mmCIF file of C-alpha atoms in Angstrom:
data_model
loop_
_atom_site.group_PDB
_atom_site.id
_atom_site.type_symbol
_atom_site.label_atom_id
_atom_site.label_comp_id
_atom_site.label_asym_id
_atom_site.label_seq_id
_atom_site.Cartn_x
_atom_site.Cartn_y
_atom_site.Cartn_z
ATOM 1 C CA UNK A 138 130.047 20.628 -3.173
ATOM 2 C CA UNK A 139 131.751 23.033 -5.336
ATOM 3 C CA UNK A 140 129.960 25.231 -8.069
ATOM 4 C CA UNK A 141 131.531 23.139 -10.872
ATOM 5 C CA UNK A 142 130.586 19.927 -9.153
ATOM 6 C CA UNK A 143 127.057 21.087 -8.817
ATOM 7 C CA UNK A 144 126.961 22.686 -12.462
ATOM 8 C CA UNK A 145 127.826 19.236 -13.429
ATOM 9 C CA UNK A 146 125.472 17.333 -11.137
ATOM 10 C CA UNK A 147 122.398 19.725 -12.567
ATOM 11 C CA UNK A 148 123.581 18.883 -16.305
ATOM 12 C CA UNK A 149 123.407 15.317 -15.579
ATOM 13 C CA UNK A 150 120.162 15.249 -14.303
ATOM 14 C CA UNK A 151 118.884 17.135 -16.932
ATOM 15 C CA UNK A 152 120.580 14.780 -19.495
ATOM 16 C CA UNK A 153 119.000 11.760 -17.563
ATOM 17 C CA UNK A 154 115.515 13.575 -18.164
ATOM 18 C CA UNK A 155 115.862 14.116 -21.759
ATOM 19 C CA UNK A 156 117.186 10.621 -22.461
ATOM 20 C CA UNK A 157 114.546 9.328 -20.458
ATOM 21 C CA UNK A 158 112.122 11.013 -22.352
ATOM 22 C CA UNK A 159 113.546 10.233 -25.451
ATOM 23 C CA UNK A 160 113.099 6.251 -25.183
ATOM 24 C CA UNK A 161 109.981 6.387 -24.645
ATOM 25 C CA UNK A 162 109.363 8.226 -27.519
ATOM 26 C CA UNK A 163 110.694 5.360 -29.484
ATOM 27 C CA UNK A 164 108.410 2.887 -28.612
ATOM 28 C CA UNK A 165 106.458 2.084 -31.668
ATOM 29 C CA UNK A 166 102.331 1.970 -31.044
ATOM 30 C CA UNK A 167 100.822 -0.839 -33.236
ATOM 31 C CA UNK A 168 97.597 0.324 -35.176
ATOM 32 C CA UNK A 169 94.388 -0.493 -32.611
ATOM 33 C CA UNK A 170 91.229 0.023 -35.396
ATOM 34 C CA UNK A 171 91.014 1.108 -38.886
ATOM 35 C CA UNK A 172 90.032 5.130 -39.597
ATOM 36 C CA UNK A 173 86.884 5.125 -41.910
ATOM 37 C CA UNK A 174 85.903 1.839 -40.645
ATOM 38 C CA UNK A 175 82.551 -0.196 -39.461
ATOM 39 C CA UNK A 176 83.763 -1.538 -36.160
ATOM 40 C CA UNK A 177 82.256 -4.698 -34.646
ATOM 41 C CA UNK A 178 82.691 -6.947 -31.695
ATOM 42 C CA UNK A 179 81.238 -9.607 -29.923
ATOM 43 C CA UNK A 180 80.170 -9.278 -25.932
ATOM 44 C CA UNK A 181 78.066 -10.464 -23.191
ATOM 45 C CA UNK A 182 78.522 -13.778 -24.007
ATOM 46 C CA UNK A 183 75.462 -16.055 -22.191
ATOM 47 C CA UNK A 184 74.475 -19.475 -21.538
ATOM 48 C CA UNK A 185 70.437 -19.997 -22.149
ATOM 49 C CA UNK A 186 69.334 -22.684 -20.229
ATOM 50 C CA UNK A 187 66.237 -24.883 -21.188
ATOM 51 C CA UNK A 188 63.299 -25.796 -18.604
ATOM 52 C CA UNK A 189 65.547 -28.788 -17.319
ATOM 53 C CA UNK A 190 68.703 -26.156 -16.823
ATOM 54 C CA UNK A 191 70.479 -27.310 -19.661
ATOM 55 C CA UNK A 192 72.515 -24.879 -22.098
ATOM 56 C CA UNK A 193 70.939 -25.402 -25.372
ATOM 57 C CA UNK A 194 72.203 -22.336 -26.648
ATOM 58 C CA UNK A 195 74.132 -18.711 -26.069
ATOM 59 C CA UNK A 196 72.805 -15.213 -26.629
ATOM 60 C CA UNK A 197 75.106 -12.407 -27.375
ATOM 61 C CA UNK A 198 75.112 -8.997 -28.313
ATOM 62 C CA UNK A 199 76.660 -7.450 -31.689
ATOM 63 C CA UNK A 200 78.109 -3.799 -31.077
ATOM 64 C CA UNK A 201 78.528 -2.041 -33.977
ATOM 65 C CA UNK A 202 79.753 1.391 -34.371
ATOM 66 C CA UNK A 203 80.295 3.520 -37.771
ATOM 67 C CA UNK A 204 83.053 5.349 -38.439
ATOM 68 C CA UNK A 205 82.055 6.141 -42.010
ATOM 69 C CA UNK A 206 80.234 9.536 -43.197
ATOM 70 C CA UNK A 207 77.341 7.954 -44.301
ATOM 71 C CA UNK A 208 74.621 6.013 -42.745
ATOM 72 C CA UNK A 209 74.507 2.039 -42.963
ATOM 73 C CA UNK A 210 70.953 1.385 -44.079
ATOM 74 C CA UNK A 211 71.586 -2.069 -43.676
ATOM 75 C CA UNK A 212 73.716 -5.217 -43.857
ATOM 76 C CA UNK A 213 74.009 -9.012 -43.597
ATOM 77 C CA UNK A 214 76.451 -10.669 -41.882
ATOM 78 C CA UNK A 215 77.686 -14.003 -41.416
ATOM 79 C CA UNK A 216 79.428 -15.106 -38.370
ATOM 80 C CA UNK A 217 81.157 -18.416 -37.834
ATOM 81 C CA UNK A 218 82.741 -20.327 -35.270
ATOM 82 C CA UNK A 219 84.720 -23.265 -35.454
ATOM 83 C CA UNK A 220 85.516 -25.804 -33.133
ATOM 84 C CA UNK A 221 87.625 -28.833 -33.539
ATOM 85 C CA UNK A 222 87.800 -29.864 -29.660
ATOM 86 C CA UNK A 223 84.414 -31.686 -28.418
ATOM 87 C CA UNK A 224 84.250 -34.264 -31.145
ATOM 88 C CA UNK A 225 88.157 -34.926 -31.859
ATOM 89 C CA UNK A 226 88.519 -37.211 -28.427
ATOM 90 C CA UNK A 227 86.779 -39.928 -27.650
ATOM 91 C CA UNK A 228 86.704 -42.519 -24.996
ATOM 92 C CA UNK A 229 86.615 -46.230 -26.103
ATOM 93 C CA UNK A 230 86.660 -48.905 -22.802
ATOM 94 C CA UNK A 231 89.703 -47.789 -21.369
ATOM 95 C CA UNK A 232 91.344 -45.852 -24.159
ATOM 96 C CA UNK A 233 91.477 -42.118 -25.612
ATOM 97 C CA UNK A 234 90.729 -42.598 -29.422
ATOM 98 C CA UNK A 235 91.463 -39.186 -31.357
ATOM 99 C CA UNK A 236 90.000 -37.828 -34.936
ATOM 100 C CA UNK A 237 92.177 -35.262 -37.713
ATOM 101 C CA UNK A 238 91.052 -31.915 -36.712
ATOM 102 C CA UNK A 239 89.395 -31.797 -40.070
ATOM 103 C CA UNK A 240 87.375 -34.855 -39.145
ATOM 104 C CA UNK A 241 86.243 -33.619 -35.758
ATOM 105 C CA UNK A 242 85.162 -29.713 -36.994
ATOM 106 C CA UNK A 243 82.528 -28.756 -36.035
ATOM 107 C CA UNK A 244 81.419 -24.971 -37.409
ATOM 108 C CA UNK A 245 78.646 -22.416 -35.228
ATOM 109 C CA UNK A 246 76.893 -20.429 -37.854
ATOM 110 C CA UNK A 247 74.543 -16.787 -37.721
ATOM 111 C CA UNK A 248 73.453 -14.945 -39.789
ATOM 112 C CA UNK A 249 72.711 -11.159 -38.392
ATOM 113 C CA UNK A 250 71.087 -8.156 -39.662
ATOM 114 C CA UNK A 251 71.926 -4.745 -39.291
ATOM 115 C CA UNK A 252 70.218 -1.366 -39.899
ATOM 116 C CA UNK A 253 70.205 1.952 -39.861
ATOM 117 C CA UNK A 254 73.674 3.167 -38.054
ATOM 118 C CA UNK A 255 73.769 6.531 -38.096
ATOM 119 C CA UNK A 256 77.629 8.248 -39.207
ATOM 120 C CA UNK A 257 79.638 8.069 -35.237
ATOM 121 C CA UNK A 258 76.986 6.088 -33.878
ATOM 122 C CA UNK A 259 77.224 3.166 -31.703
ATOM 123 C CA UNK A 260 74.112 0.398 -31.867
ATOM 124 C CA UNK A 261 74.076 -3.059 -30.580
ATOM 125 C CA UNK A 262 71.978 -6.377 -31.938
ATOM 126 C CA UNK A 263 70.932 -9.482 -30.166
ATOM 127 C CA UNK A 264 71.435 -12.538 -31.272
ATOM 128 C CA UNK A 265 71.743 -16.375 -30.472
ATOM 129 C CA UNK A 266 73.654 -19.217 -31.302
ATOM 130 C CA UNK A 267 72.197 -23.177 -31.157
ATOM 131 C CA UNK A 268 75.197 -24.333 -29.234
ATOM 132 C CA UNK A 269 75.832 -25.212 -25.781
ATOM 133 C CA UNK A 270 79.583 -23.875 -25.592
ATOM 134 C CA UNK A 271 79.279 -20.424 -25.494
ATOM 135 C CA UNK A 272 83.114 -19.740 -25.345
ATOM 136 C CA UNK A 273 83.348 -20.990 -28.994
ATOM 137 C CA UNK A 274 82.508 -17.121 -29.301
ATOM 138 C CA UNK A 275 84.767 -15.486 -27.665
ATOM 139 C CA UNK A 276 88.027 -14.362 -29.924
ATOM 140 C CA UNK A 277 87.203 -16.827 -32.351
ATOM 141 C CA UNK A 278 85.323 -15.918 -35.306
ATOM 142 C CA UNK A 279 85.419 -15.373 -38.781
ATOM 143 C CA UNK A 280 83.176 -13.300 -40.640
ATOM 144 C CA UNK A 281 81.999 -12.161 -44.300
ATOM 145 C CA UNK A 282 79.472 -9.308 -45.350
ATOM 146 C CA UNK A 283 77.602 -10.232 -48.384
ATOM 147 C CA UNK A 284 75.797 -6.450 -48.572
ATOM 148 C CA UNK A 285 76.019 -3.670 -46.899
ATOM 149 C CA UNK A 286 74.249 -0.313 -48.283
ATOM 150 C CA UNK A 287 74.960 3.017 -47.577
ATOM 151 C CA UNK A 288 72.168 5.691 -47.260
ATOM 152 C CA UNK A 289 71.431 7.353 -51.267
ATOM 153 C CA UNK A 290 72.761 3.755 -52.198
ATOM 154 C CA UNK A 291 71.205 1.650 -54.935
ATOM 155 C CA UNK A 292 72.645 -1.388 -56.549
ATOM 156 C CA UNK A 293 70.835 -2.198 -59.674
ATOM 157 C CA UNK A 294 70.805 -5.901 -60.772
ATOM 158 C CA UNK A 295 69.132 -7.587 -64.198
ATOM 159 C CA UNK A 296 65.966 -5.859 -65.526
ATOM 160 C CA UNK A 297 66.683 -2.897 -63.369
ATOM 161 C CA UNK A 298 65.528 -4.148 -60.730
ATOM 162 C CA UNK A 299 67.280 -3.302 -57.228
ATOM 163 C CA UNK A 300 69.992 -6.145 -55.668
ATOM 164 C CA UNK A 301 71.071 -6.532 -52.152
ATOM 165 C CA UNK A 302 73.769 -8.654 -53.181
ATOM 166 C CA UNK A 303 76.510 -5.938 -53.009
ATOM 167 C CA UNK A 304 77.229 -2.496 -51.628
ATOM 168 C CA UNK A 305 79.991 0.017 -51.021
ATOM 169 C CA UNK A 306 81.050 -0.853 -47.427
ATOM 170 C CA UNK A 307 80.915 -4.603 -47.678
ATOM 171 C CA UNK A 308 84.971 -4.393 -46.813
ATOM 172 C CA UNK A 309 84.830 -1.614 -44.221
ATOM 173 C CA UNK A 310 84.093 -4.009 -41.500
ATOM 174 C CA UNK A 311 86.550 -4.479 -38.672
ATOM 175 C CA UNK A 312 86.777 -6.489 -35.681
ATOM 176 C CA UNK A 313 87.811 -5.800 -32.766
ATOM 177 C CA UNK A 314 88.636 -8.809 -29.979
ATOM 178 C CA UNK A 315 89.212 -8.548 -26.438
ATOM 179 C CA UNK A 316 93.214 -8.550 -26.873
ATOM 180 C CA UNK A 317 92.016 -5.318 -28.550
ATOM 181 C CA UNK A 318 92.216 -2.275 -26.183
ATOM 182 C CA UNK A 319 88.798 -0.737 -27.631
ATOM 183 C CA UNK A 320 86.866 -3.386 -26.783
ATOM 184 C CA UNK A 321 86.495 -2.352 -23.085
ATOM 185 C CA UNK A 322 84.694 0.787 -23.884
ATOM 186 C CA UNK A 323 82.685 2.918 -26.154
ATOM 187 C CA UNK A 324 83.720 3.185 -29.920
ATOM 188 C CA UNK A 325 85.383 6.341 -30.997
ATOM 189 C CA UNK A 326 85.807 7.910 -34.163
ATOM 190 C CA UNK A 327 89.728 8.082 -33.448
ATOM 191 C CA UNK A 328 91.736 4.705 -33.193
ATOM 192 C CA UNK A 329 93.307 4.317 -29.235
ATOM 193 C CA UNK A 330 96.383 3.851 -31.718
ATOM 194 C CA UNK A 331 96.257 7.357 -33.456
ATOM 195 C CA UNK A 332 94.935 8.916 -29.948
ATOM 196 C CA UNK A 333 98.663 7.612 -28.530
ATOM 197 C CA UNK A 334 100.271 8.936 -31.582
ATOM 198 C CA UNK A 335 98.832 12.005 -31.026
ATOM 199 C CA UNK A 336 100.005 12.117 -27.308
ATOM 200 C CA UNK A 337 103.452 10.966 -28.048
ATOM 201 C CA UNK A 338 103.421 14.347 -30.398
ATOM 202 C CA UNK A 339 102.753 16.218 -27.698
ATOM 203 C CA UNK A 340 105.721 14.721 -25.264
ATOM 204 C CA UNK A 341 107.797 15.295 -28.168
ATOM 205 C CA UNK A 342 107.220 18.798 -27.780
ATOM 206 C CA UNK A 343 107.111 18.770 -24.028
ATOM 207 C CA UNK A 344 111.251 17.065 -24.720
ATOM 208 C CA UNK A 345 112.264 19.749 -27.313
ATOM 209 C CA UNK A 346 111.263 22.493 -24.181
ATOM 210 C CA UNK A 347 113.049 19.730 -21.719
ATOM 211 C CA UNK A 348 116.321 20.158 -24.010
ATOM 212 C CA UNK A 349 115.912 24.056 -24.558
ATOM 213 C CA UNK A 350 115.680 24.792 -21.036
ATOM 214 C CA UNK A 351 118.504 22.150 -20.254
ATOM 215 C CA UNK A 352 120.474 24.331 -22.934
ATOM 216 C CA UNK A 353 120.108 27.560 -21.568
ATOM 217 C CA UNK A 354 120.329 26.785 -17.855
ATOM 218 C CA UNK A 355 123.801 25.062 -18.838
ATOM 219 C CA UNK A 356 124.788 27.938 -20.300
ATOM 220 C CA UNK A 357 123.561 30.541 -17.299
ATOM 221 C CA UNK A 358 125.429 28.434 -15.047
ATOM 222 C CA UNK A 359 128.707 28.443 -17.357
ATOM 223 C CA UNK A 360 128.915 32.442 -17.391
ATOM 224 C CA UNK A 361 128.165 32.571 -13.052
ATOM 225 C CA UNK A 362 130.883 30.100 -12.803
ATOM 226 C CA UNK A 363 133.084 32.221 -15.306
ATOM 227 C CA UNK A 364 132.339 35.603 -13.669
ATOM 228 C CA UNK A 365 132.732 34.119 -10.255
ATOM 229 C CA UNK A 366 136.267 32.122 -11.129
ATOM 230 C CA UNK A 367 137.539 36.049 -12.632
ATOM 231 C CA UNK A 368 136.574 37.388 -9.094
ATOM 232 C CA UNK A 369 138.834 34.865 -7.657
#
């Protein structure tokens, strides 16, 4: 192979690699968690079995971990499940008969306490359900916080007398579900999503070196070949 040939076969490698690089640089990383956030999830899903070995009801464990500066002294929340499946069919002699999905819902309730999460700490909280389909939990809730207070936090109601019927992170609460990458291991203060963002900052630098090194090899290579084609 002549020197040309292989000047050109080094530049397009070195092209490949930068355009390479580039695309994946493009690829756009959807937000993971909210910064400044109280995150939550749901795990170890059970069945508890009566005497008799019949599910009567599932235990589960709340993982909570604060984001925030300040300590949660404590908060209510309510969890719900819904489930429109068991009681929509029904079999009738030899027929199927089916109920409107409004007719046939049937709603899990809990109610669960939380206290005293320290700023970047992770706790978790027991709890149970009365309901013998424990996979009504997984990745299907909906949730509201009716208080949630703060260390140094008071909220005054009539008389002056102190309410628990508000507080200053009620909306901070996010949950995370299993299609969620940070729900397979400890909480972080830093979203997987910024974390990525972060990295992809760094192989942006690691391309703008790719492209200055492709630059000035190019041009080495141009002045050999030019001194060596005025020896000729």
């Amino acid at each position: 192979m002549s020197f040309a040939n292989k000047l050109m076969a080094l530049s397009a490698v070195l092209g490949i690699m930068t355009v390479t690089s580039s695309a994946a640089l493009a690829a756009d990383t959807a937000e993971t968690s909210q910064e400044d956030a109280i995150l939550f999830r749901i795990e170890n899903i059970k069945p508890v079995a009566n005497e008799d070995g019949i599910t009567e009801k599932c235990s589960f464990i709340l993982t909570v971990y604060n984001r925030m500066a300040e300590e949660i002294t404590e908060a209510t929340m309510n969890l719900k499940w819904k489930d429109t499946i068991e009681d929509r069919y029904k079999i009738v002699g030899d027929n199927v008969e089916s109920k409107d999905a409004k007719e046939s819902l049937q709603v899990v309730e809990k109610e669960m306490s939380i206290d005293t999460v320290p700023p970047h700490v992770q706790r978790s909280f027991q709890g149970f359900v009365e309901t013998n389909k424990c996979f009504l939990l997984f990745d299907n809730l909906e949730y509201t916080v009716n208080n949630c207070i703060v260390a140094g936090e008071k909220i005054m109601g009539k008389d002056s007398k102190v309410s628990l019927q508000g507080g200053s992170c009620n909306n901070k609460f996010d949950y995370i579900n299993s299609q969620n990458p940070e729900y397979y291991s400890e909480f972080k203060d830093t979203p997987d999503s910024v974390l990525e963002k972060q990295a992809t900052t760094a192989e942006e630098k690691q391309v703008e070196a790719i492209d200055g090194v492709y630059g000035e090899t190019v041009m080495q290579l141009q002045k050999i070949e030019d001194t060596l084609n005025k020896i000729k």
